[in-house]
Coordinates of N, CA, C and O in Angstrom, one line a residue:
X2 N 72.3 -34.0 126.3 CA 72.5 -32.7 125.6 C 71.2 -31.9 125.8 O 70.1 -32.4 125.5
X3 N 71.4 -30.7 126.2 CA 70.1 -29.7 126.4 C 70.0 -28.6 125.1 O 70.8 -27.8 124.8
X4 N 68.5 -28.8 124.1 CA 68.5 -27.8 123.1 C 67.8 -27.0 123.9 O 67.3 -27.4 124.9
X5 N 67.8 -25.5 123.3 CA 66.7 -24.4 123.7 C 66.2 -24.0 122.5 O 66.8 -23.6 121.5
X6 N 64.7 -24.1 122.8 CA 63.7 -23.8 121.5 C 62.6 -22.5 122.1 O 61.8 -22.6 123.0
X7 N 62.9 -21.2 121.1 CA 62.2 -19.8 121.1 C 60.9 -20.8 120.3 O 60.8 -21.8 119.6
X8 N 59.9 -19.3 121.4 CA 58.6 -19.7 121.4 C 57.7 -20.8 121.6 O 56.6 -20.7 121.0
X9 N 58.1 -22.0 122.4 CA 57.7 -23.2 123.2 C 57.0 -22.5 124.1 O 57.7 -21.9 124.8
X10 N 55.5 -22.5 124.3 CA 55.0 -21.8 125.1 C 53.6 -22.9 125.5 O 53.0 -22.7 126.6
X11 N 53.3 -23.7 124.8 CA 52.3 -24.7 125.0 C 52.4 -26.0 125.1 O 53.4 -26.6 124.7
X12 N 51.4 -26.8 125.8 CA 51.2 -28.2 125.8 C 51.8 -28.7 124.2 O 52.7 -29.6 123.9
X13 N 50.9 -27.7 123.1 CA 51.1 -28.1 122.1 C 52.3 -28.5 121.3 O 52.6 -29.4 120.5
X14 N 53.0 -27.3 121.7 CA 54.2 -27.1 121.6 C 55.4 -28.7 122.0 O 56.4 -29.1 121.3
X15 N 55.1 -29.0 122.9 CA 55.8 -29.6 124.0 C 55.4 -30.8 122.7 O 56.4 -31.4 122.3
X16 N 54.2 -31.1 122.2 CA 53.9 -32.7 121.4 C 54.5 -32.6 119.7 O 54.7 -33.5 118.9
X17 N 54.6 -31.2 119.7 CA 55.5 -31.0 118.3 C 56.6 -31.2 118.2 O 57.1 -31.9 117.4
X18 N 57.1 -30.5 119.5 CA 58.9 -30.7 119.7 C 59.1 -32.5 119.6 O 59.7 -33.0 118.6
X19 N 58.4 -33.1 120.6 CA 58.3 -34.6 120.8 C 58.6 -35.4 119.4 O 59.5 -36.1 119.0
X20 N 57.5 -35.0 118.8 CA 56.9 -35.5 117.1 C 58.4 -35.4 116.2 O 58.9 -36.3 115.6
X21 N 58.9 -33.9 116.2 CA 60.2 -33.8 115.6 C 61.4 -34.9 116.0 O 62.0 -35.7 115.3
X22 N 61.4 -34.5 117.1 CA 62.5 -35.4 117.7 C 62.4 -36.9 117.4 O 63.4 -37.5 116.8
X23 N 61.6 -37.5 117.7 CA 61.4 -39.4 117.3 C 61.5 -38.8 116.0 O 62.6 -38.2 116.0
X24 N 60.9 -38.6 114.7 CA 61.2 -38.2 113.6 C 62.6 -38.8 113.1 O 62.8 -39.7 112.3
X25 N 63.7 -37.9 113.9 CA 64.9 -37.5 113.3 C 66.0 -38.6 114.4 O 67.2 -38.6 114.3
X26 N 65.0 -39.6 115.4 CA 65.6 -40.7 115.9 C 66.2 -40.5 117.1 O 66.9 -41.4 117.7
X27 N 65.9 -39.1 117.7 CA 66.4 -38.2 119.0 C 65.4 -38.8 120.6 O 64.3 -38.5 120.7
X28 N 66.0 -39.5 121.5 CA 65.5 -40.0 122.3 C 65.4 -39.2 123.5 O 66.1 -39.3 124.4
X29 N 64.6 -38.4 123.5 CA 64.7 -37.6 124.7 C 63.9 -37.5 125.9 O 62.7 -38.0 126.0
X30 N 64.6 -36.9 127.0 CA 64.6 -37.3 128.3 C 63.4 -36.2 129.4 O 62.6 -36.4 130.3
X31 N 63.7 -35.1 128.7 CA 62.6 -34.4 129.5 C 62.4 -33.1 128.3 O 63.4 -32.7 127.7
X32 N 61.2 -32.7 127.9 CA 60.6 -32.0 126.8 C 59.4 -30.6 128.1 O 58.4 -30.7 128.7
X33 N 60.3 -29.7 128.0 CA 59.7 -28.9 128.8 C 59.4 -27.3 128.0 O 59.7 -27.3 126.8
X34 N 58.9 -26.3 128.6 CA 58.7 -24.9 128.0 C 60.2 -24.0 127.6 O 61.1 -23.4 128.2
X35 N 60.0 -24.3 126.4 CA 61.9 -24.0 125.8 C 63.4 -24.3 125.9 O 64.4 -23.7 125.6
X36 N 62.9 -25.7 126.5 CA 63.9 -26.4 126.9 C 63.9 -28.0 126.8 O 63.2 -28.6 127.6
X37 N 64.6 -28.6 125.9 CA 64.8 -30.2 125.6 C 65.9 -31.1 125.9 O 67.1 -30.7 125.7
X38 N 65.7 -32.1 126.5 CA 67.2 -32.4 126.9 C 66.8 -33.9 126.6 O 65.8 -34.5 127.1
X39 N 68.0 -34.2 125.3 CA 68.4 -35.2 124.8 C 69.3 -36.8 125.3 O 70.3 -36.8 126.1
X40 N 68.9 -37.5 124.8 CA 69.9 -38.5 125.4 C 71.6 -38.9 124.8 O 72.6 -39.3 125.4
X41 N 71.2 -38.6 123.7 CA 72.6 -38.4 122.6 C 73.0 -37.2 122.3 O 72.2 -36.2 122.3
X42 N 74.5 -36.9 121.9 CA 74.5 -36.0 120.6 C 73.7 -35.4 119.7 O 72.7 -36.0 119.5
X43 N 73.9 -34.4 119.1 CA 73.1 -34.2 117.8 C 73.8 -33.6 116.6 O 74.1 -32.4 116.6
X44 N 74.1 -34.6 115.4 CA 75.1 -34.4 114.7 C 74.3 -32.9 113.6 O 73.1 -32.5 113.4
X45 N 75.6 -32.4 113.2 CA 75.1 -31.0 112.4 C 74.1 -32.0 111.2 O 74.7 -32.4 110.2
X46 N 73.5 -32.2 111.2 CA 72.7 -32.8 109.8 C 71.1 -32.8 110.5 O 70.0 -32.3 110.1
X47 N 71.3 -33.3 111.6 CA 70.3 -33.4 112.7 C 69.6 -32.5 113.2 O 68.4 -32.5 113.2
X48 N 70.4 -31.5 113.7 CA 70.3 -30.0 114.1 C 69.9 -29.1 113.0 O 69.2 -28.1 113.3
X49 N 70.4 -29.3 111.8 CA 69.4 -28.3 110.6 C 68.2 -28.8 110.5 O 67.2 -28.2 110.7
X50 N 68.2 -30.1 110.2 CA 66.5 -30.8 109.8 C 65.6 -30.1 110.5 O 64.6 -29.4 110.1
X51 N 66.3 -30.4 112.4 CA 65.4 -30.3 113.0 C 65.4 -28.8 112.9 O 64.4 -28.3 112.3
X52 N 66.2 -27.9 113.3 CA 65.9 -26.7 112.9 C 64.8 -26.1 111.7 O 64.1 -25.1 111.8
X53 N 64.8 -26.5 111.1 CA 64.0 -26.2 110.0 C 62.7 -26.9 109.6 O 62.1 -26.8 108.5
X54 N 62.4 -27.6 110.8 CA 61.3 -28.6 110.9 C 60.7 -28.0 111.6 O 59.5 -28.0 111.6
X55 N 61.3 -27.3 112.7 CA 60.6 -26.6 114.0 C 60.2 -25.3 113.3 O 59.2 -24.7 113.7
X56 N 61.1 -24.6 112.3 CA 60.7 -23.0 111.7 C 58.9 -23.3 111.2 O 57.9 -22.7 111.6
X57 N 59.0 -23.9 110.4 CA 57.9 -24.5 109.6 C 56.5 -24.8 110.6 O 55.3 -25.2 110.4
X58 N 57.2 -24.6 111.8 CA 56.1 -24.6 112.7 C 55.5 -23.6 113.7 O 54.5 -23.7 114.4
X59 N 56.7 -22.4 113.5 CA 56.9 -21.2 114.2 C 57.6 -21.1 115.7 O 57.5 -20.1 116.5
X60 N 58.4 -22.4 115.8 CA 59.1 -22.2 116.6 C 61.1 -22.5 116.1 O 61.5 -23.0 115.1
X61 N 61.7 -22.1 116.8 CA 62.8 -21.9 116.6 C 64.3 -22.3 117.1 O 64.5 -21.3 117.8
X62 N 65.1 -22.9 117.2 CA 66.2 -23.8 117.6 C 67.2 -22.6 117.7 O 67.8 -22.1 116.7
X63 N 67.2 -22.1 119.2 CA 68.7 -21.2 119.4 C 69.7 -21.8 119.8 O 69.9 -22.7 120.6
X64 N 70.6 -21.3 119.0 CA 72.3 -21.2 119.4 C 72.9 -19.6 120.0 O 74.1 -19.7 120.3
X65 N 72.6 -18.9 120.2 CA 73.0 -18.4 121.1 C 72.3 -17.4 122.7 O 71.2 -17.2 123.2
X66 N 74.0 -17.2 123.0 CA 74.0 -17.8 124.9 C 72.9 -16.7 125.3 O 72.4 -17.0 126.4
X67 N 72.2 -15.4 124.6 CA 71.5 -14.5 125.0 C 70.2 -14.9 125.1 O 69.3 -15.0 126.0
X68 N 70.3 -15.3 123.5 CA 68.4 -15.6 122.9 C 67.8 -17.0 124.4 O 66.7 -17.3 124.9
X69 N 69.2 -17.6 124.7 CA 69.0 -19.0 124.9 C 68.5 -18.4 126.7 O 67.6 -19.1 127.2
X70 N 69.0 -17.5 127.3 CA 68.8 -16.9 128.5 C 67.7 -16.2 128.4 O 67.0 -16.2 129.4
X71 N 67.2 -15.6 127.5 CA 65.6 -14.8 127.5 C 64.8 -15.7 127.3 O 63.7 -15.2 127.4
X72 N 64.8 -17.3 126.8 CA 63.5 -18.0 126.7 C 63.8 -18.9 127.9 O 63.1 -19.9 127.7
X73 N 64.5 -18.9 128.9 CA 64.7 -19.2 129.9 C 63.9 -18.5 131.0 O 63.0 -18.9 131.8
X74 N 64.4 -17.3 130.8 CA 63.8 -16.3 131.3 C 62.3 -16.0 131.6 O 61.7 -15.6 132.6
X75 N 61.9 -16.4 129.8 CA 60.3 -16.5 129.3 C 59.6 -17.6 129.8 O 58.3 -17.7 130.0
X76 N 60.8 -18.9 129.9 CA 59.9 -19.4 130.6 C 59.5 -19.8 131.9 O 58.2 -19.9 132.0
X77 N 60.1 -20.1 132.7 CA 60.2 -19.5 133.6 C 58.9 -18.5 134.3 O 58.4 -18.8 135.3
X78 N 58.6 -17.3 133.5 CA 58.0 -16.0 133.9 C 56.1 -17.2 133.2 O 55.1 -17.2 133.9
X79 N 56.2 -17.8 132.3 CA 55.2 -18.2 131.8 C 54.8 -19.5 132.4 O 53.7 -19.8 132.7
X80 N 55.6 -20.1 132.5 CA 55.6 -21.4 133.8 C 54.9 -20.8 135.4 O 54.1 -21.6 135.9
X81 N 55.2 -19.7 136.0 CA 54.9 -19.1 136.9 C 53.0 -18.5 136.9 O 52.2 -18.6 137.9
X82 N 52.8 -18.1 135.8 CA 51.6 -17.1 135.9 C 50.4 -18.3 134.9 O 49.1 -18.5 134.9
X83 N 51.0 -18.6 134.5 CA 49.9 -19.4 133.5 C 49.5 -20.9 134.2 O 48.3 -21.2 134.2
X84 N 50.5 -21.9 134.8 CA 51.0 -23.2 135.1 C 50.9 -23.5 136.5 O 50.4 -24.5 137.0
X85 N 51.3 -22.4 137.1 CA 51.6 -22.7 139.0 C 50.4 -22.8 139.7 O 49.8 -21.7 139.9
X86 N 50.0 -23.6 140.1 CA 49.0 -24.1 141.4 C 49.1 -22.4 141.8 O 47.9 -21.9 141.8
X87 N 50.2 -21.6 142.1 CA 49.9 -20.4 143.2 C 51.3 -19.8 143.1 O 52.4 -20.1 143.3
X88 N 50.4 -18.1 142.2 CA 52.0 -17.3 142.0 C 52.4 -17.6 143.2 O 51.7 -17.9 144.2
X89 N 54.1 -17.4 143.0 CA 55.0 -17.3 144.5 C 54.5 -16.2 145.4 O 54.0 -15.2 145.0
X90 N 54.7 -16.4 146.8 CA 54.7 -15.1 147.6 C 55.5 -14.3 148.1 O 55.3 -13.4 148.9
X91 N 57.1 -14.9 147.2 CA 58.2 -13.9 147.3 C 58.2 -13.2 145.7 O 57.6 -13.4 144.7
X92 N 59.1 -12.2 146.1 CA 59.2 -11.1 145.1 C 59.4 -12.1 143.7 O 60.3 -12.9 143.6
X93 N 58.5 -11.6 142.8 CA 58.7 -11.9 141.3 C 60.5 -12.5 141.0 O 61.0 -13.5 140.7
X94 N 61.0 -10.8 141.2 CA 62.6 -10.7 141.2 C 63.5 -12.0 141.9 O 64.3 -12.6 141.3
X95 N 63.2 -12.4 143.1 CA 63.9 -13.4 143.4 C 63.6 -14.4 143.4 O 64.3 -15.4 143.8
X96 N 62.2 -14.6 142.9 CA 61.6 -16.2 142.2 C 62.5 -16.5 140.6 O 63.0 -17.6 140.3
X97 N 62.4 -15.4 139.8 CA 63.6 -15.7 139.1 C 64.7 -16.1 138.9 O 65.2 -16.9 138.1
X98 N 65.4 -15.1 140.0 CA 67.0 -15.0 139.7 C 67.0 -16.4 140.6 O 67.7 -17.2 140.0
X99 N 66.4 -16.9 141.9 CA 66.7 -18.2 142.3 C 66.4 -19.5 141.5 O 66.9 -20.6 142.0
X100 N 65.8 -19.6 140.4 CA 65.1 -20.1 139.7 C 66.1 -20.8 138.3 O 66.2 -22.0 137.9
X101 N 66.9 -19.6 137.8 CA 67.6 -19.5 137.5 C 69.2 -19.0 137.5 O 69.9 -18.8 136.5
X102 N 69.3 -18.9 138.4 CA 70.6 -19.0 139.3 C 71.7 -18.0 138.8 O 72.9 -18.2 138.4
X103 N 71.0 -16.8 138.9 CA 71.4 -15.6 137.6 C 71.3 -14.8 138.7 O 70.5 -15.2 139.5
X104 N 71.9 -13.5 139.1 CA 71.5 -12.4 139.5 C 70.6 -11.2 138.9 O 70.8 -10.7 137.8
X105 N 69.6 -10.7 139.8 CA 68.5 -10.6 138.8 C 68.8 -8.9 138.1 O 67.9 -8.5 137.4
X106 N 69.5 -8.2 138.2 CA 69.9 -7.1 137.9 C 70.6 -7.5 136.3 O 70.2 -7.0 135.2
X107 N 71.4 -8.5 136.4 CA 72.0 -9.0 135.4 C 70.8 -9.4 134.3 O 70.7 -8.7 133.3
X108 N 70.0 -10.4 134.6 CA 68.6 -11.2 134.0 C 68.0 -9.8 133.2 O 67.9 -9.6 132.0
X109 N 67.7 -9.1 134.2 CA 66.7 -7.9 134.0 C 67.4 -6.8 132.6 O 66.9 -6.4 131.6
X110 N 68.7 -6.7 133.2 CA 69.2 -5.8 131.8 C 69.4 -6.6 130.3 O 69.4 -5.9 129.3
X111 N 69.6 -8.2 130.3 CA 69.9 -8.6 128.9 C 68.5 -8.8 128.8 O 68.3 -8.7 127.6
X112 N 67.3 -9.1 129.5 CA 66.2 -8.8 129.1 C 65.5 -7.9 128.4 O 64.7 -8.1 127.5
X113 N 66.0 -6.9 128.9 CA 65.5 -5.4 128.3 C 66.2 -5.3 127.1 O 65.5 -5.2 126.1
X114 N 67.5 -5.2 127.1 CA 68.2 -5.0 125.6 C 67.8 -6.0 124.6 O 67.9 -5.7 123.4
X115 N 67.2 -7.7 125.4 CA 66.9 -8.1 124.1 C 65.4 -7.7 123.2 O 65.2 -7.5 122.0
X116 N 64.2 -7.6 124.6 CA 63.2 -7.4 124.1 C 62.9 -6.5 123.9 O 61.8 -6.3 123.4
X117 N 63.6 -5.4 124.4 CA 63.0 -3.7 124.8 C 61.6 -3.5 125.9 O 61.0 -2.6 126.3
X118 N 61.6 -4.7 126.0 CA 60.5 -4.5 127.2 C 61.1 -4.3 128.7 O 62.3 -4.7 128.7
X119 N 60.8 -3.8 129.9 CA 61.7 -5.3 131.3 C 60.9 -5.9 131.6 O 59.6 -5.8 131.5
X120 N 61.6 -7.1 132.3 CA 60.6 -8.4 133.2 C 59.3 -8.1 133.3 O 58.3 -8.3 132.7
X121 N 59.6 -7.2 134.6 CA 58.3 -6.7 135.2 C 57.5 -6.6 133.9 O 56.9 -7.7 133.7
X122 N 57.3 -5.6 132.9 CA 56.2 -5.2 132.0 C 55.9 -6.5 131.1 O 54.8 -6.6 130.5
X123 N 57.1 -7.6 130.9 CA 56.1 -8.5 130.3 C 55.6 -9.9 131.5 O 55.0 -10.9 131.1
X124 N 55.9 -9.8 132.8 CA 54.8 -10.5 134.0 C 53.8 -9.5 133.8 O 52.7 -10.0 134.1
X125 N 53.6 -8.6 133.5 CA 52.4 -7.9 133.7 C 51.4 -8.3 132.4 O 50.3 -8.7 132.3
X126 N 52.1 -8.2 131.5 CA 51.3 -8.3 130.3 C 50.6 -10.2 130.0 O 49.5 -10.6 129.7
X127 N 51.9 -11.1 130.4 CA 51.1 -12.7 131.2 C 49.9 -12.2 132.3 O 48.7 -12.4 132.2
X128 N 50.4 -11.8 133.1 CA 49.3 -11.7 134.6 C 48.1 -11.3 133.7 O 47.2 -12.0 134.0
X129 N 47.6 -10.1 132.2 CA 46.6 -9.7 132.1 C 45.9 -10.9 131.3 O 44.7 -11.0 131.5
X130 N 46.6 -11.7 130.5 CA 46.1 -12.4 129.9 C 45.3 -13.8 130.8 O 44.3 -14.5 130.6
X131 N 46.1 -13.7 131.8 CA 46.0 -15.3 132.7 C 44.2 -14.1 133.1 O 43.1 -14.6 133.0
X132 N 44.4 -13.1 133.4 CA 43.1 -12.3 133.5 C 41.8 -12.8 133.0 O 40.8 -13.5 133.4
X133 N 42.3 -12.1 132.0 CA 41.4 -12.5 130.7 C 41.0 -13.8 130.7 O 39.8 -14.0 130.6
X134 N 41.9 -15.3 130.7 CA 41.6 -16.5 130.6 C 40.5 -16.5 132.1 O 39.7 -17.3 132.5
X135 N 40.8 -15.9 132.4 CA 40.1 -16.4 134.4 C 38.4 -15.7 134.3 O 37.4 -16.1 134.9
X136 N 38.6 -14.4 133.5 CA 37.4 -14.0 133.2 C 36.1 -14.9 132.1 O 34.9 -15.1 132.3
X137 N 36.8 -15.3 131.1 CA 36.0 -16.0 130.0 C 35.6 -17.1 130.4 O 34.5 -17.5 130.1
X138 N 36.9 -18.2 131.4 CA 36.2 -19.4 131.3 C 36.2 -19.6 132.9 O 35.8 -20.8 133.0
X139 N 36.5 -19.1 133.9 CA 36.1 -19.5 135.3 C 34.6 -18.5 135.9 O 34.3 -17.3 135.6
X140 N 34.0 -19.1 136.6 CA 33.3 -18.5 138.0 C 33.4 -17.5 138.6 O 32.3 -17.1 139.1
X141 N 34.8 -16.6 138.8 CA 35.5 -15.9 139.7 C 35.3 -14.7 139.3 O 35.5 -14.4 138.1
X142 N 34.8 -13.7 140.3 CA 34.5 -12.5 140.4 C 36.4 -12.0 140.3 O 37.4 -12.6 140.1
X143 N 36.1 -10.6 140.7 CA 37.6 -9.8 140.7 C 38.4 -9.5 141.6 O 39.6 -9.2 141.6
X144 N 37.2 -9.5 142.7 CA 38.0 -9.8 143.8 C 39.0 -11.0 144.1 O 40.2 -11.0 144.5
X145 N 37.9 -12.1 143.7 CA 38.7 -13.3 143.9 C 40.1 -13.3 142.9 O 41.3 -13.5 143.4
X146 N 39.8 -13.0 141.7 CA 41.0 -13.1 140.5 C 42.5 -11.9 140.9 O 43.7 -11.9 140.6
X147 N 41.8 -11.1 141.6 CA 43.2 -10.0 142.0 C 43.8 -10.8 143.2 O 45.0 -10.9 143.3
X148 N 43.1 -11.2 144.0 CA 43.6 -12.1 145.5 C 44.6 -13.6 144.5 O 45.8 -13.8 144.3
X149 N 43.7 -14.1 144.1 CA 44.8 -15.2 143.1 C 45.9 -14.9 142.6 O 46.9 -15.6 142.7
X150 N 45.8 -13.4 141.7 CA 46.9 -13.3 141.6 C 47.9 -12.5 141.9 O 48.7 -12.1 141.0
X151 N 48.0 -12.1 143.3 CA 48.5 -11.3 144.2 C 49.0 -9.6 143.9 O 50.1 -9.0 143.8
X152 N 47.1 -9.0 143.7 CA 47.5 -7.8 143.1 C 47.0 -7.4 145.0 O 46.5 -8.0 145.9
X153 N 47.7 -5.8 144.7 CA 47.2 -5.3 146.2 C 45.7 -4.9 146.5 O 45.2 -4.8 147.7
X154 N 45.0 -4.8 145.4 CA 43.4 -4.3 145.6 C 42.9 -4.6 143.9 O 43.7 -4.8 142.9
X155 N 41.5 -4.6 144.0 CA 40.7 -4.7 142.8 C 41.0 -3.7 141.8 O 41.0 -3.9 140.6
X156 N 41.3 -2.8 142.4 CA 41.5 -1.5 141.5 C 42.2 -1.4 140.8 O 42.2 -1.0 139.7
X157 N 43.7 -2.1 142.0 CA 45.4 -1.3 140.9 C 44.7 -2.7 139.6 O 44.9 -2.4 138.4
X158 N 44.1 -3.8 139.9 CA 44.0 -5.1 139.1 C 43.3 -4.3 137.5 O 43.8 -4.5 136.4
X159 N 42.1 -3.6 137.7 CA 41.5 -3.0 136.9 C 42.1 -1.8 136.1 O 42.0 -1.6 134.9
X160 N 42.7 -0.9 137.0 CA 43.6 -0.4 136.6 C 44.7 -0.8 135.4 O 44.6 -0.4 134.3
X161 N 45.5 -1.6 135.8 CA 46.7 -2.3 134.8 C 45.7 -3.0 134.3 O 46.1 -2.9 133.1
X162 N 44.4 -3.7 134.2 CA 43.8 -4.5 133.1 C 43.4 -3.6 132.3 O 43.5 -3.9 131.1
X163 N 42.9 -2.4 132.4 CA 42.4 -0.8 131.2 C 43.4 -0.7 130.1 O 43.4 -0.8 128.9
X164 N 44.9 -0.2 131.5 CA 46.3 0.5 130.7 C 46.5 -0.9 129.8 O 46.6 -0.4 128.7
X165 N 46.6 -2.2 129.6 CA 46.7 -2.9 128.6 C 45.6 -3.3 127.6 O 45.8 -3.5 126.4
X166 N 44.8 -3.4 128.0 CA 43.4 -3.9 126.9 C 43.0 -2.9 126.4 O 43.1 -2.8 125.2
X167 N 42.5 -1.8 127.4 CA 42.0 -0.4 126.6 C 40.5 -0.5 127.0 O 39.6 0.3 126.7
X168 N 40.3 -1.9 127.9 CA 38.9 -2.1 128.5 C 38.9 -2.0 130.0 O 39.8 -1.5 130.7
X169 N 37.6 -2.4 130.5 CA 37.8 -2.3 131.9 C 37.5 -3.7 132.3 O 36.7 -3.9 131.3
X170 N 37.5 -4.7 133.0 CA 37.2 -6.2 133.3 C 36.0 -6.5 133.4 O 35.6 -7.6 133.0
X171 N 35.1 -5.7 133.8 CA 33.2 -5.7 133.8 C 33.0 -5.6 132.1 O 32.2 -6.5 131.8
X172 N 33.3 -5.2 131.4 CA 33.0 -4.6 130.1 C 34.0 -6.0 129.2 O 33.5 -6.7 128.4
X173 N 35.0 -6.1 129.5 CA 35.5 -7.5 128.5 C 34.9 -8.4 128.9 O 34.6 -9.3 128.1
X174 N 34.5 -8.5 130.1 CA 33.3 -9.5 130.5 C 31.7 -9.8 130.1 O 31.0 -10.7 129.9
X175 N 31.6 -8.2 130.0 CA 30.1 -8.3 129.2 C 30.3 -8.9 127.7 O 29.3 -9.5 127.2
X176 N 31.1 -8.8 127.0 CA 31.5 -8.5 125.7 C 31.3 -10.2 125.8 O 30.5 -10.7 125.0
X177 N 32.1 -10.9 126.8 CA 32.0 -12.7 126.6 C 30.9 -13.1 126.4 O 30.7 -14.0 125.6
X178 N 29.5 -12.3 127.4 CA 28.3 -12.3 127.6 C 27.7 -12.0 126.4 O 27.2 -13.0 126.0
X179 N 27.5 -11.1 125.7 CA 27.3 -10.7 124.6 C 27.5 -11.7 123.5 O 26.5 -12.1 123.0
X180 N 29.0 -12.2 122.8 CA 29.3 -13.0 122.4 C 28.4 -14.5 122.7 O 28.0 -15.1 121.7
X181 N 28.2 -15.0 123.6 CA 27.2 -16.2 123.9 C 26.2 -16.0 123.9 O 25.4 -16.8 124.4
X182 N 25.8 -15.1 123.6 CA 23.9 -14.6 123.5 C 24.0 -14.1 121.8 O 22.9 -13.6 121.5
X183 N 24.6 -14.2 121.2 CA 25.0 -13.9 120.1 C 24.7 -15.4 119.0 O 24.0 -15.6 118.0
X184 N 25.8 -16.1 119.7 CA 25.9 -17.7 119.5 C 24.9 -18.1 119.7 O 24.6 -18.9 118.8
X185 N 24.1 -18.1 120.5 CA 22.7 -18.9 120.6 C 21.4 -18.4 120.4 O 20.4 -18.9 120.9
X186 N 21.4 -17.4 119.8 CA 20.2 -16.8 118.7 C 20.8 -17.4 116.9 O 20.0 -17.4 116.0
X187 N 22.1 -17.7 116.9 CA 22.2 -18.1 115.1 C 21.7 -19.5 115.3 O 21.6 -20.2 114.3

């Protein structure tokens, strides 16, 4: 049996869901980003507990077929930019829809209606963050970080990193800088 659980987005996540499950005596087979697949049944007694064991933790136990397709969707898009050795080098659009075996026109509009965002604008808003992570704790100038993660030049990278932060990447950078020269004068 496969549950789908909104907002599974971490390692951590993945040792919570685990924790619940043995808990409530649920033997399961593979514990992935919004997705659990069980070896038994799960009687309605089971399925509220756990439901309500996972709320208490800010994640969530869906039953339906939409919510259950956008954290698919989500994960998927977060498995890709955060997880993968190396974004794909085909189109965003058909790393999805192949991925999940959806046509991506389809994907893309229950996307939008559910989150009001589309795909595209929240891969962009992952891509800024995986940014940000690559800036604070790697080595890697911006050149290298836009080549990683397959922008067309430094700029459009700086560009879309401004339009979301409201900074520019030399300056959230300094700020990291600042921040540890900060820490090590208290």
């Amino acid at each position: 049996m496969i549950l789908y659980i909104k907002y599974m987005v971490s390692l951590r996540c993945k040792i919570l869901v685990k924790d619940e499950l043995t808990k409530l005596g649920l033997h399961y087979v593979i514990v992935d980003l919004g997705t659990v697949e069980i070896l038994e049944d799960i009687t309605q007694e089971q399925h509220n507990e756990l439901k309500k064991n996972l709320l208490r933790s800010g994640l969530e136990l869906l039953d339906d077929k939409k919510g259950i397709l956008i954290e698919k969707i989500k994960a998927v898009i977060i498995e890709m930019v955060h997880y993968a050795e190396e974004l794909p080098v085909t189109n965003y659009s058909d790393y999805i829809s192949e991925k999940l075996g959806y046509d991506y026109t389809y994907l893309s509009n229950t996307f939008s209606e559910v989150k009001g965002i589309n795909i595209q604008q929240f891969i962009i808003l992952h891509k800024i963050e995986k940014v940000k992570e690559l800036l604070l704790y790697e080595d890697l100038n911006l050149t290298e970080i836009a080549y990683m993660l397959h922008y067309s030049s430094v700029s459009h990278l700086s560009n879309q990193f401004k339009k979301i932060t409201g900074l520019s990447p030399s300056y959230f950078k300094k700020l990291k800088m600042q921040r540890i020269e900060n820490l090590e004068n208290v």
